[in-house]
């Protein structure tokens, strides 16, 4: 099955009792048993729910993986992955990553004796410098948020294999349509489903896909034991969203390309970060591991003032100023004070996340309207 067919059919079967073509919302907490332990595969909805099962199977298929697990949010999914570790274990993470992941690592898990190193992964060979016998997990985000760096998943996976370290990739920005880390050697792929996968800014959810059955069992144990599961209504909404993932992504990529080129040629703009540019430092890696370059773009202004960035965002009509990304509607955000405010300024400066940096999630509106919107707002700056 090719991607578009999987998006619509994988894991989905018409409801056997009615023939309903859409997976029903099994809004139930429990399931009747004939006698203790004699049931139809479902006992309690924290452990299993049929709407969730359909979604988990669908997501696994989209990532070319064997096992899918859904969580109440992207962070709940990351939380489960980190709970595979124990005190004394070490994690090496990308140094430019989602602010909430950084907060979870440093403010929650460091307290439990897990050590984190945040490093540039531009040269995966350099990773060996940070590896110790206690290193148990490599955490990779690519494209990175918000600097749009690209990390070579296959090269990092080779280092992980050599040292027998688990490797996880946060694939939220690329989506399974553009990139499949499991195929490039990663052990775990994680998504904030909230973003492109659900795609309509109406659900918060996370997911993990793996191939290894032992790893799947361990994660399923944590999913049930810790209990951060999504409800059936949300699973239904995500199933519906996924049916158009490939169509939406094509338009996000197309619009992203047009907007990135427009920004790059604008006299008031200093720098545009988008992996589709041939002069992007990791363009070759992006072309190898991604099918297209996506609709996430960051840029800063020539005058590099926070006030000018704010003014620009206040004058945009179609790019709503909001946290999050990946919905059908365009959004803009100011990472330094919004998504990445939980990262200390010194750390932000190290990766080039300046106070004038603006991040766009280019939606699937008519691109001429989006371009005109940016043009009029830039005139006000
Ligand atoms: C939003 C996001 C998360 C966290 O997901 P939630 O669903 O908000 O908990 C993790 N990683 C990336 C890259 C994100 O954009």
mmCIF file of C-alpha atoms and ligand atoms in Angstrom:
data_model
loop_
_atom_site.group_PDB
_atom_site.id
_atom_site.type_symbol
_atom_site.label_atom_id
_atom_site.label_comp_id
_atom_site.label_asym_id
_atom_site.label_seq_id
_atom_site.Cartn_x
_atom_site.Cartn_y
_atom_site.Cartn_z
ATOM 1 C CA UNK A 1 0.000 0.000 0.000
ATOM 2 C CA UNK A 2 1.246 3.483 -0.825
ATOM 3 C CA UNK A 3 1.012 6.363 1.644
ATOM 4 C CA UNK A 4 -2.292 7.912 0.554
ATOM 5 C CA UNK A 5 -4.003 4.536 0.585
ATOM 6 C CA UNK A 6 -2.588 3.707 4.016
ATOM 7 C CA UNK A 7 -3.753 7.073 5.374
ATOM 8 C CA UNK A 8 -7.314 6.132 4.479
ATOM 9 C CA UNK A 9 -7.364 2.355 4.951
ATOM 10 C CA UNK A 10 -4.608 1.074 7.270
ATOM 11 C CA UNK A 11 -5.990 -0.288 10.534
ATOM 12 C CA UNK A 12 -9.544 0.622 9.557
ATOM 13 C CA UNK A 13 -12.248 -1.995 9.073
ATOM 14 C CA UNK A 14 -15.984 -1.340 8.793
ATOM 15 C CA UNK A 15 -17.714 -1.898 12.131
ATOM 16 C CA UNK A 16 -18.781 -5.579 12.132
ATOM 17 C CA UNK A 17 -22.050 -5.007 14.006
ATOM 18 C CA UNK A 18 -23.437 -2.277 11.688
ATOM 19 C CA UNK A 19 -21.153 -1.898 8.666
ATOM 20 C CA UNK A 20 -20.399 1.723 9.662
ATOM 21 C CA UNK A 21 -17.514 2.731 7.404
ATOM 22 C CA UNK A 22 -16.098 5.202 9.925
ATOM 23 C CA UNK A 23 -14.514 3.772 13.055
ATOM 24 C CA UNK A 24 -17.107 4.298 15.831
ATOM 25 C CA UNK A 25 -16.207 6.416 18.853
ATOM 26 C CA UNK A 26 -16.205 3.708 21.510
ATOM 27 C CA UNK A 27 -17.132 6.034 24.353
ATOM 28 C CA UNK A 28 -16.898 3.397 27.044
ATOM 29 C CA UNK A 29 -14.638 2.896 30.035
ATOM 30 C CA UNK A 30 -15.266 -0.810 30.499
ATOM 31 C CA UNK A 31 -16.319 -3.961 28.653
ATOM 32 C CA UNK A 32 -18.572 -6.804 29.822
ATOM 33 C CA UNK A 33 -16.888 -10.164 30.463
ATOM 34 C CA UNK A 34 -18.650 -13.545 30.217
ATOM 35 C CA UNK A 35 -16.650 -14.890 33.131
ATOM 36 C CA UNK A 36 -13.465 -13.469 34.700
ATOM 37 C CA UNK A 37 -10.817 -13.163 31.975
ATOM 38 C CA UNK A 38 -13.201 -14.358 29.256
ATOM 39 C CA UNK A 39 -13.699 -11.246 27.118
ATOM 40 C CA UNK A 40 -13.434 -9.966 23.546
ATOM 41 C CA UNK A 41 -9.926 -8.486 23.947
ATOM 42 C CA UNK A 42 -11.027 -5.361 25.775
ATOM 43 C CA UNK A 43 -11.229 -5.004 29.550
ATOM 44 C CA UNK A 44 -10.740 -1.352 30.473
ATOM 45 C CA UNK A 45 -10.201 1.694 28.268
ATOM 46 C CA UNK A 46 -6.950 2.860 29.834
ATOM 47 C CA UNK A 47 -5.444 -0.397 28.616
ATOM 48 C CA UNK A 48 -7.253 -0.763 25.279
ATOM 49 C CA UNK A 49 -10.013 1.007 23.414
ATOM 50 C CA UNK A 50 -11.117 0.021 19.893
ATOM 51 C CA UNK A 51 -11.069 3.583 18.504
ATOM 52 C CA UNK A 52 -7.546 4.002 19.863
ATOM 53 C CA UNK A 53 -6.508 0.602 18.497
ATOM 54 C CA UNK A 54 -7.572 1.619 14.987
ATOM 55 C CA UNK A 55 -5.595 4.859 15.256
ATOM 56 C CA UNK A 56 -2.521 3.108 16.681
ATOM 57 C CA UNK A 57 -2.504 0.611 13.822
ATOM 58 C CA UNK A 58 -2.965 3.360 11.283
ATOM 59 C CA UNK A 59 -0.070 5.403 12.699
ATOM 60 C CA UNK A 60 2.199 2.349 12.806
ATOM 61 C CA UNK A 61 1.467 1.734 9.115
ATOM 62 C CA UNK A 62 2.189 5.366 8.191
ATOM 63 C CA UNK A 63 5.632 5.137 9.822
ATOM 64 C CA UNK A 64 6.322 1.707 8.292
ATOM 65 C CA UNK A 65 6.498 0.375 11.850
ATOM 66 C CA UNK A 66 4.966 -2.613 13.605
ATOM 67 C CA UNK A 67 3.592 -1.100 16.812
ATOM 68 C CA UNK A 68 1.830 2.215 17.464
ATOM 69 C CA UNK A 69 0.960 3.710 20.848
ATOM 70 C CA UNK A 70 -1.057 6.856 21.460
ATOM 71 C CA UNK A 71 -0.743 9.200 24.410
ATOM 72 C CA UNK A 72 -2.678 12.129 25.834
ATOM 73 C CA UNK A 73 -0.138 14.594 24.380
ATOM 74 C CA UNK A 74 3.192 14.687 22.615
ATOM 75 C CA UNK A 75 4.881 15.355 25.934
ATOM 76 C CA UNK A 76 3.131 12.374 27.517
ATOM 77 C CA UNK A 77 4.636 10.246 24.726
ATOM 78 C CA UNK A 78 8.125 11.654 25.416
ATOM 79 C CA UNK A 79 7.549 11.103 29.138
ATOM 80 C CA UNK A 80 6.861 7.411 28.474
ATOM 81 C CA UNK A 81 10.041 7.052 26.406
ATOM 82 C CA UNK A 82 12.141 8.591 29.192
ATOM 83 C CA UNK A 83 10.564 6.265 31.737
ATOM 84 C CA UNK A 84 12.328 3.407 29.933
ATOM 85 C CA UNK A 85 15.452 4.777 31.667
ATOM 86 C CA UNK A 86 16.588 4.553 35.265
ATOM 87 C CA UNK A 87 18.569 6.826 37.612
ATOM 88 C CA UNK A 88 22.186 7.147 36.466
ATOM 89 C CA UNK A 89 21.336 6.766 32.797
ATOM 90 C CA UNK A 90 22.391 9.470 30.365
ATOM 91 C CA UNK A 91 20.688 11.018 27.358
ATOM 92 C CA UNK A 92 22.336 12.906 24.522
ATOM 93 C CA UNK A 93 19.886 15.288 22.879
ATOM 94 C CA UNK A 94 19.849 17.724 19.991
ATOM 95 C CA UNK A 95 20.678 21.200 21.324
ATOM 96 C CA UNK A 96 17.928 22.922 19.329
ATOM 97 C CA UNK A 97 14.655 21.331 20.301
ATOM 98 C CA UNK A 98 11.069 21.888 21.317
ATOM 99 C CA UNK A 99 11.002 23.965 24.510
ATOM 100 C CA UNK A 100 8.597 21.600 26.260
ATOM 101 C CA UNK A 101 10.924 18.651 25.645
ATOM 102 C CA UNK A 102 13.826 20.624 27.108
ATOM 103 C CA UNK A 103 11.676 21.518 30.129
ATOM 104 C CA UNK A 104 10.592 17.902 30.658
ATOM 105 C CA UNK A 105 14.209 16.711 30.452
ATOM 106 C CA UNK A 106 15.807 19.334 32.688
ATOM 107 C CA UNK A 107 13.035 20.197 35.151
ATOM 108 C CA UNK A 108 11.459 16.772 35.638
ATOM 109 C CA UNK A 109 13.780 13.919 34.720
ATOM 110 C CA UNK A 110 17.054 15.437 35.953
ATOM 111 C CA UNK A 111 15.425 15.382 39.396
ATOM 112 C CA UNK A 112 15.155 11.605 39.075
ATOM 113 C CA UNK A 113 18.853 11.233 38.401
ATOM 114 C CA UNK A 114 18.861 11.112 34.604
ATOM 115 C CA UNK A 115 21.589 13.218 33.008
ATOM 116 C CA UNK A 116 21.128 15.181 29.764
ATOM 117 C CA UNK A 117 23.679 16.627 27.384
ATOM 118 C CA UNK A 118 22.465 19.017 24.682
ATOM 119 C CA UNK A 119 24.805 18.979 21.728
ATOM 120 C CA UNK A 120 24.980 19.940 18.079
ATOM 121 C CA UNK A 121 24.475 16.864 15.923
ATOM 122 C CA UNK A 122 25.642 18.510 12.717
ATOM 123 C CA UNK A 123 28.619 16.151 12.670
ATOM 124 C CA UNK A 124 27.354 12.816 13.977
ATOM 125 C CA UNK A 125 30.947 11.477 14.347
ATOM 126 C CA UNK A 126 31.449 14.061 17.107
ATOM 127 C CA UNK A 127 28.732 12.349 19.146
ATOM 128 C CA UNK A 128 31.192 9.703 20.308
ATOM 129 C CA UNK A 129 32.861 12.354 22.474
ATOM 130 C CA UNK A 130 29.750 12.529 24.643
ATOM 131 C CA UNK A 131 29.019 8.817 24.896
ATOM 132 C CA UNK A 132 29.784 7.067 28.198
ATOM 133 C CA UNK A 133 28.899 3.556 29.382
ATOM 134 C CA UNK A 134 25.792 5.128 30.949
ATOM 135 C CA UNK A 135 24.482 6.649 27.722
ATOM 136 C CA UNK A 136 21.171 4.925 27.035
ATOM 137 C CA UNK A 137 19.246 7.224 24.692
ATOM 138 C CA UNK A 138 19.981 9.549 21.764
ATOM 139 C CA UNK A 139 17.200 12.098 21.329
ATOM 140 C CA UNK A 140 16.974 13.661 17.886
ATOM 141 C CA UNK A 141 14.629 16.298 16.557
ATOM 142 C CA UNK A 142 14.844 17.024 12.816
ATOM 143 C CA UNK A 143 14.050 19.476 11.328
ATOM 144 C CA UNK A 144 14.838 21.234 14.585
ATOM 145 C CA UNK A 145 12.473 23.677 16.157
ATOM 146 C CA UNK A 146 12.723 26.600 15.440
ATOM 147 C CA UNK A 147 16.093 26.837 13.642
ATOM 148 C CA UNK A 148 15.199 24.305 10.940
ATOM 149 C CA UNK A 149 18.527 22.473 11.191
ATOM 150 C CA UNK A 150 18.606 19.044 9.642
ATOM 151 C CA UNK A 151 20.212 16.102 11.409
ATOM 152 C CA UNK A 152 21.354 13.077 9.457
ATOM 153 C CA UNK A 153 19.190 10.341 10.997
ATOM 154 C CA UNK A 154 21.001 7.441 9.314
ATOM 155 C CA UNK A 155 24.407 8.739 10.450
ATOM 156 C CA UNK A 156 23.268 9.225 14.066
ATOM 157 C CA UNK A 157 21.597 5.801 13.952
ATOM 158 C CA UNK A 158 24.910 4.238 12.914
ATOM 159 C CA UNK A 159 26.586 5.711 16.008
ATOM 160 C CA UNK A 160 23.672 4.539 18.173
ATOM 161 C CA UNK A 161 23.908 0.983 16.783
ATOM 162 C CA UNK A 162 27.662 0.834 17.251
ATOM 163 C CA UNK A 163 27.291 1.708 20.953
ATOM 164 C CA UNK A 164 23.998 -0.142 21.461
ATOM 165 C CA UNK A 165 22.131 2.979 22.485
ATOM 166 C CA UNK A 166 18.427 3.511 21.815
ATOM 167 C CA UNK A 167 17.712 6.249 19.341
ATOM 168 C CA UNK A 168 14.475 8.212 19.250
ATOM 169 C CA UNK A 169 13.404 10.790 16.675
ATOM 170 C CA UNK A 170 10.792 13.464 17.275
ATOM 171 C CA UNK A 171 9.252 13.460 13.791
ATOM 172 C CA UNK A 172 6.600 16.095 14.478
ATOM 173 C CA UNK A 173 7.821 18.699 11.966
ATOM 174 C CA UNK A 174 8.365 16.316 9.060
ATOM 175 C CA UNK A 175 5.377 13.986 9.601
ATOM 176 C CA UNK A 176 5.437 10.373 8.350
ATOM 177 C CA UNK A 177 4.580 11.716 4.883
ATOM 178 C CA UNK A 178 7.937 13.453 4.524
ATOM 179 C CA UNK A 179 10.265 11.308 6.620
ATOM 180 C CA UNK A 180 10.317 7.819 8.180
ATOM 181 C CA UNK A 181 13.076 7.595 10.798
ATOM 182 C CA UNK A 182 12.536 3.870 11.475
ATOM 183 C CA UNK A 183 13.567 3.172 7.877
ATOM 184 C CA UNK A 184 16.744 5.173 8.486
ATOM 185 C CA UNK A 185 17.731 3.132 11.541
ATOM 186 C CA UNK A 186 16.014 4.857 14.473
ATOM 187 C CA UNK A 187 14.453 2.612 17.146
ATOM 188 C CA UNK A 188 11.643 4.928 18.193
ATOM 189 C CA UNK A 189 9.702 7.569 16.320
ATOM 190 C CA UNK A 190 7.631 10.028 18.304
ATOM 191 C CA UNK A 191 5.015 12.564 17.202
ATOM 192 C CA UNK A 192 3.118 15.422 18.637
ATOM 193 C CA UNK A 193 -0.055 14.308 16.840
ATOM 194 C CA UNK A 194 -1.476 17.687 17.855
ATOM 195 C CA UNK A 195 0.323 19.254 14.892
ATOM 196 C CA UNK A 196 0.260 18.076 11.259
ATOM 197 C CA UNK A 197 -1.070 14.560 11.854
ATOM 198 C CA UNK A 198 -4.333 15.726 13.443
ATOM 199 C CA UNK A 199 -3.943 18.847 11.312
ATOM 200 C CA UNK A 200 -6.983 20.884 12.351
ATOM 201 C CA UNK A 201 -5.871 22.506 15.618
ATOM 202 C CA UNK A 202 -8.621 20.752 17.539
ATOM 203 C CA UNK A 203 -6.859 17.929 19.404
ATOM 204 C CA UNK A 204 -3.851 17.473 21.726
ATOM 205 C CA UNK A 205 -2.274 14.028 21.364
ATOM 206 C CA UNK A 206 1.030 12.184 21.087
ATOM 207 C CA UNK A 207 2.192 8.945 19.514
ATOM 208 C CA UNK A 208 5.104 6.531 19.424
ATOM 209 C CA UNK A 209 5.871 3.962 16.725
ATOM 210 C CA UNK A 210 8.472 1.176 17.099
ATOM 211 C CA UNK A 211 9.372 -2.101 15.391
ATOM 212 C CA UNK A 212 10.873 -4.048 18.272
ATOM 213 C CA UNK A 213 8.273 -6.120 20.164
ATOM 214 C CA UNK A 214 10.060 -5.942 23.535
ATOM 215 C CA UNK A 215 10.272 -2.153 23.246
ATOM 216 C CA UNK A 216 6.590 -2.056 22.256
ATOM 217 C CA UNK A 217 5.680 -4.167 25.318
ATOM 218 C CA UNK A 218 7.703 -1.933 27.638
ATOM 219 C CA UNK A 219 6.057 1.184 26.236
ATOM 220 C CA UNK A 220 2.576 -0.385 26.345
ATOM 221 C CA UNK A 221 3.255 -1.261 29.976
ATOM 222 C CA UNK A 222 4.094 2.402 30.688
ATOM 223 C CA UNK A 223 1.113 3.622 28.674
ATOM 224 C CA UNK A 224 -1.178 1.549 30.880
ATOM 225 C CA UNK A 225 0.730 1.839 34.161
ATOM 226 C CA UNK A 226 1.111 5.632 34.009
ATOM 227 C CA UNK A 227 -2.192 6.176 32.222
ATOM 228 C CA UNK A 228 -1.669 9.213 29.974
ATOM 229 C CA UNK A 229 -3.990 7.898 27.257
ATOM 230 C CA UNK A 230 -6.148 9.856 24.802
ATOM 231 C CA UNK A 231 -9.935 9.495 24.839
ATOM 232 C CA UNK A 232 -11.880 7.823 22.019
ATOM 233 C CA UNK A 233 -13.410 11.064 20.732
ATOM 234 C CA UNK A 234 -9.941 12.522 20.166
ATOM 235 C CA UNK A 235 -8.804 9.293 18.484
ATOM 236 C CA UNK A 236 -11.742 9.613 16.102
ATOM 237 C CA UNK A 237 -10.844 13.216 15.254
ATOM 238 C CA UNK A 238 -7.255 12.218 14.540
ATOM 239 C CA UNK A 239 -8.378 9.298 12.359
ATOM 240 C CA UNK A 240 -10.456 11.749 10.377
ATOM 241 C CA UNK A 241 -7.593 14.225 10.121
ATOM 242 C CA UNK A 242 -5.164 11.574 8.882
ATOM 243 C CA UNK A 243 -7.371 10.745 5.908
ATOM 244 C CA UNK A 244 -6.184 13.992 4.269
ATOM 245 C CA UNK A 245 -2.628 14.073 5.661
ATOM 246 C CA UNK A 246 -0.945 13.464 2.303
ATOM 247 C CA UNK A 247 -3.143 16.023 0.508
ATOM 248 C CA UNK A 248 -2.604 18.633 3.196
ATOM 249 C CA UNK A 249 1.140 18.039 3.321
ATOM 250 C CA UNK A 250 1.518 18.515 -0.433
ATOM 251 C CA UNK A 251 -0.098 21.935 -0.118
ATOM 252 C CA UNK A 252 1.862 22.829 3.047
ATOM 253 C CA UNK A 253 5.084 22.048 1.159
ATOM 254 C CA UNK A 254 4.050 23.938 -1.963
ATOM 255 C CA UNK A 255 2.954 27.028 0.003
ATOM 256 C CA UNK A 256 6.033 26.771 2.224
ATOM 257 C CA UNK A 257 8.298 26.861 -0.803
ATOM 258 C CA UNK A 258 6.579 29.953 -2.222
ATOM 259 C CA UNK A 259 6.607 31.831 1.087
ATOM 260 C CA UNK A 260 10.228 30.905 1.849
ATOM 261 C CA UNK A 261 11.341 32.225 -1.554
ATOM 262 C CA UNK A 262 9.305 35.397 -1.100
ATOM 263 C CA UNK A 263 10.829 36.100 2.327
ATOM 264 C CA UNK A 264 14.346 35.391 1.111
ATOM 265 C CA UNK A 265 14.108 38.110 -1.529
ATOM 266 C CA UNK A 266 12.546 40.720 0.725
ATOM 267 C CA UNK A 267 14.820 43.688 1.545
ATOM 268 C CA UNK A 268 13.695 43.900 5.201
ATOM 269 C CA UNK A 269 14.526 40.297 5.984
ATOM 270 C CA UNK A 270 17.964 39.212 7.163
ATOM 271 C CA UNK A 271 17.846 35.452 7.088
ATOM 272 C CA UNK A 272 15.319 32.730 6.269
ATOM 273 C CA UNK A 273 15.696 29.257 7.750
ATOM 274 C CA UNK A 274 14.107 26.607 5.523
ATOM 275 C CA UNK A 275 15.750 23.297 4.548
ATOM 276 C CA UNK A 276 14.551 23.478 0.934
ATOM 277 C CA UNK A 277 17.050 26.209 0.039
ATOM 278 C CA UNK A 278 20.084 24.917 -1.797
ATOM 279 C CA UNK A 279 22.298 27.068 0.406
ATOM 280 C CA UNK A 280 20.825 25.642 3.629
ATOM 281 C CA UNK A 281 23.856 24.049 5.355
ATOM 282 C CA UNK A 282 22.209 20.593 5.501
ATOM 283 C CA UNK A 283 20.246 20.761 2.264
ATOM 284 C CA UNK A 284 21.891 17.618 0.908
ATOM 285 C CA UNK A 285 20.915 15.602 4.003
ATOM 286 C CA UNK A 286 17.378 17.005 3.860
ATOM 287 C CA UNK A 287 17.060 15.981 0.199
ATOM 288 C CA UNK A 288 18.237 12.482 1.056
ATOM 289 C CA UNK A 289 16.068 11.768 4.086
ATOM 290 C CA UNK A 290 12.953 13.855 3.394
ATOM 291 C CA UNK A 291 10.520 13.660 0.481
ATOM 292 C CA UNK A 292 9.869 17.412 0.548
ATOM 293 C CA UNK A 293 10.758 20.324 2.821
ATOM 294 C CA UNK A 294 7.563 21.157 4.681
ATOM 295 C CA UNK A 295 5.789 24.337 5.601
ATOM 296 C CA UNK A 296 7.739 25.427 8.683
ATOM 297 C CA UNK A 297 9.875 28.529 8.152
ATOM 298 C CA UNK A 298 11.783 30.777 10.563
ATOM 299 C CA UNK A 299 13.258 34.172 9.740
ATOM 300 C CA UNK A 300 14.619 37.277 11.366
ATOM 301 C CA UNK A 301 14.499 40.914 10.402
ATOM 302 C CA UNK A 302 17.409 43.057 9.257
ATOM 303 C CA UNK A 303 16.917 45.498 12.143
ATOM 304 C CA UNK A 304 16.872 42.496 14.523
ATOM 305 C CA UNK A 305 14.604 44.208 17.043
ATOM 306 C CA UNK A 306 12.067 42.347 19.113
ATOM 307 C CA UNK A 307 9.710 45.346 18.770
ATOM 308 C CA UNK A 308 9.807 45.131 14.956
ATOM 309 C CA UNK A 309 9.109 41.402 15.070
ATOM 310 C CA UNK A 310 6.148 42.042 17.376
ATOM 311 C CA UNK A 311 4.844 44.792 15.083
ATOM 312 C CA UNK A 312 5.047 42.520 12.068
ATOM 313 C CA UNK A 313 3.133 39.754 13.834
ATOM 314 C CA UNK A 314 0.480 42.174 15.087
ATOM 315 C CA UNK A 315 -0.212 43.274 11.497
ATOM 316 C CA UNK A 316 -0.537 39.819 9.968
ATOM 317 C CA UNK A 317 -4.176 38.852 9.291
ATOM 318 C CA UNK A 318 -4.056 35.300 8.009
ATOM 319 C CA UNK A 319 -1.042 34.215 10.058
ATOM 320 C CA UNK A 320 -2.653 34.148 13.488
ATOM 321 C CA UNK A 321 -0.318 34.709 16.391
ATOM 322 C CA UNK A 322 -0.541 31.489 18.383
ATOM 323 C CA UNK A 323 1.409 28.629 19.870
ATOM 324 C CA UNK A 324 1.411 25.361 17.904
ATOM 325 C CA UNK A 325 1.769 24.532 14.203
ATOM 326 C CA UNK A 326 0.700 22.128 11.525
ATOM 327 C CA UNK A 327 -2.970 23.071 11.240
ATOM 328 C CA UNK A 328 -4.698 23.975 7.975
ATOM 329 C CA UNK A 329 -4.598 27.648 8.987
ATOM 330 C CA UNK A 330 -1.379 29.655 8.948
ATOM 331 C CA UNK A 331 0.152 30.611 12.272
ATOM 332 C CA UNK A 332 3.037 32.785 13.347
ATOM 333 C CA UNK A 333 4.896 32.733 16.616
ATOM 334 C CA UNK A 334 7.749 34.321 18.509
ATOM 335 C CA UNK A 335 9.822 31.397 19.828
ATOM 336 C CA UNK A 336 11.894 33.448 22.292
ATOM 337 C CA UNK A 337 8.810 34.495 24.241
ATOM 338 C CA UNK A 338 6.419 31.648 23.375
ATOM 339 C CA UNK A 339 7.343 28.040 22.504
ATOM 340 C CA UNK A 340 10.959 28.399 23.631
ATOM 341 C CA UNK A 341 10.573 30.725 26.606
ATOM 342 C CA UNK A 342 11.396 27.775 28.874
ATOM 343 C CA UNK A 343 14.901 27.623 27.371
ATOM 344 C CA UNK A 344 17.327 30.055 29.069
ATOM 345 C CA UNK A 345 18.408 33.021 26.904
ATOM 346 C CA UNK A 346 22.062 31.939 26.986
ATOM 347 C CA UNK A 347 21.053 28.551 25.536
ATOM 348 C CA UNK A 348 18.822 30.227 22.926
ATOM 349 C CA UNK A 349 21.643 32.537 21.816
ATOM 350 C CA UNK A 350 23.983 29.568 21.356
ATOM 351 C CA UNK A 351 21.797 28.150 18.580
ATOM 352 C CA UNK A 352 20.996 31.516 16.961
ATOM 353 C CA UNK A 353 17.479 31.801 18.330
ATOM 354 C CA UNK A 354 17.460 35.611 18.415
ATOM 355 C CA UNK A 355 14.805 37.848 19.954
ATOM 356 C CA UNK A 356 13.649 38.936 16.476
ATOM 357 C CA UNK A 357 13.170 35.397 15.183
ATOM 358 C CA UNK A 358 9.665 34.685 13.864
ATOM 359 C CA UNK A 359 8.425 31.198 13.123
ATOM 360 C CA UNK A 360 5.736 30.566 10.517
ATOM 361 C CA UNK A 361 3.573 27.511 10.140
ATOM 362 C CA UNK A 362 2.414 28.016 6.571
ATOM 363 C CA UNK A 363 -1.138 26.730 6.193
ATOM 364 C CA UNK A 364 -3.015 25.524 3.143
ATOM 365 C CA UNK A 365 -4.818 28.772 2.274
ATOM 366 C CA UNK A 366 -4.398 30.366 -1.155
ATOM 367 C CA UNK A 367 -0.733 31.265 -1.260
ATOM 368 C CA UNK A 368 -1.282 34.608 -3.018
ATOM 369 C CA UNK A 369 -3.310 35.773 -0.022
ATOM 370 C CA UNK A 370 -0.590 34.613 2.352
ATOM 371 C CA UNK A 371 2.094 36.434 0.366
ATOM 372 C CA UNK A 372 0.067 39.646 0.222
ATOM 373 C CA UNK A 373 -0.561 39.391 3.933
ATOM 374 C CA UNK A 374 3.155 39.228 4.692
ATOM 375 C CA UNK A 375 3.859 42.039 2.193
ATOM 376 C CA UNK A 376 1.408 44.465 3.837
ATOM 377 C CA UNK A 377 2.618 43.604 7.341
ATOM 378 C CA UNK A 378 6.260 44.130 6.365
ATOM 379 C CA UNK A 379 5.343 47.595 5.056
ATOM 380 C CA UNK A 380 4.265 48.522 8.597
ATOM 381 C CA UNK A 381 7.660 47.616 10.083
HETATM 382 C C1 LIG B 1 4.320 20.453 20.121
HETATM 383 C C2 LIG B 1 5.539 19.638 20.082
HETATM 384 C C3 LIG B 1 5.799 18.693 21.090
HETATM 385 C C4 LIG B 1 4.888 18.473 22.271
HETATM 386 O O1 LIG B 1 3.652 17.978 21.888
HETATM 387 P P1 LIG B 1 2.264 18.276 22.676
HETATM 388 O O2 LIG B 1 1.276 17.536 21.866
HETATM 389 O O3 LIG B 1 2.085 19.766 22.663
HETATM 390 O O4 LIG B 1 2.447 17.752 24.050
HETATM 391 C C5 LIG B 1 6.950 17.933 20.972
HETATM 392 N N1 LIG B 1 7.804 18.108 19.946
HETATM 393 C C6 LIG B 1 7.589 19.014 18.976
HETATM 394 C C7 LIG B 1 8.577 19.153 17.870
HETATM 395 C C8 LIG B 1 6.454 19.815 19.015
HETATM 396 O O5 LIG B 1 6.254 20.733 18.058
#
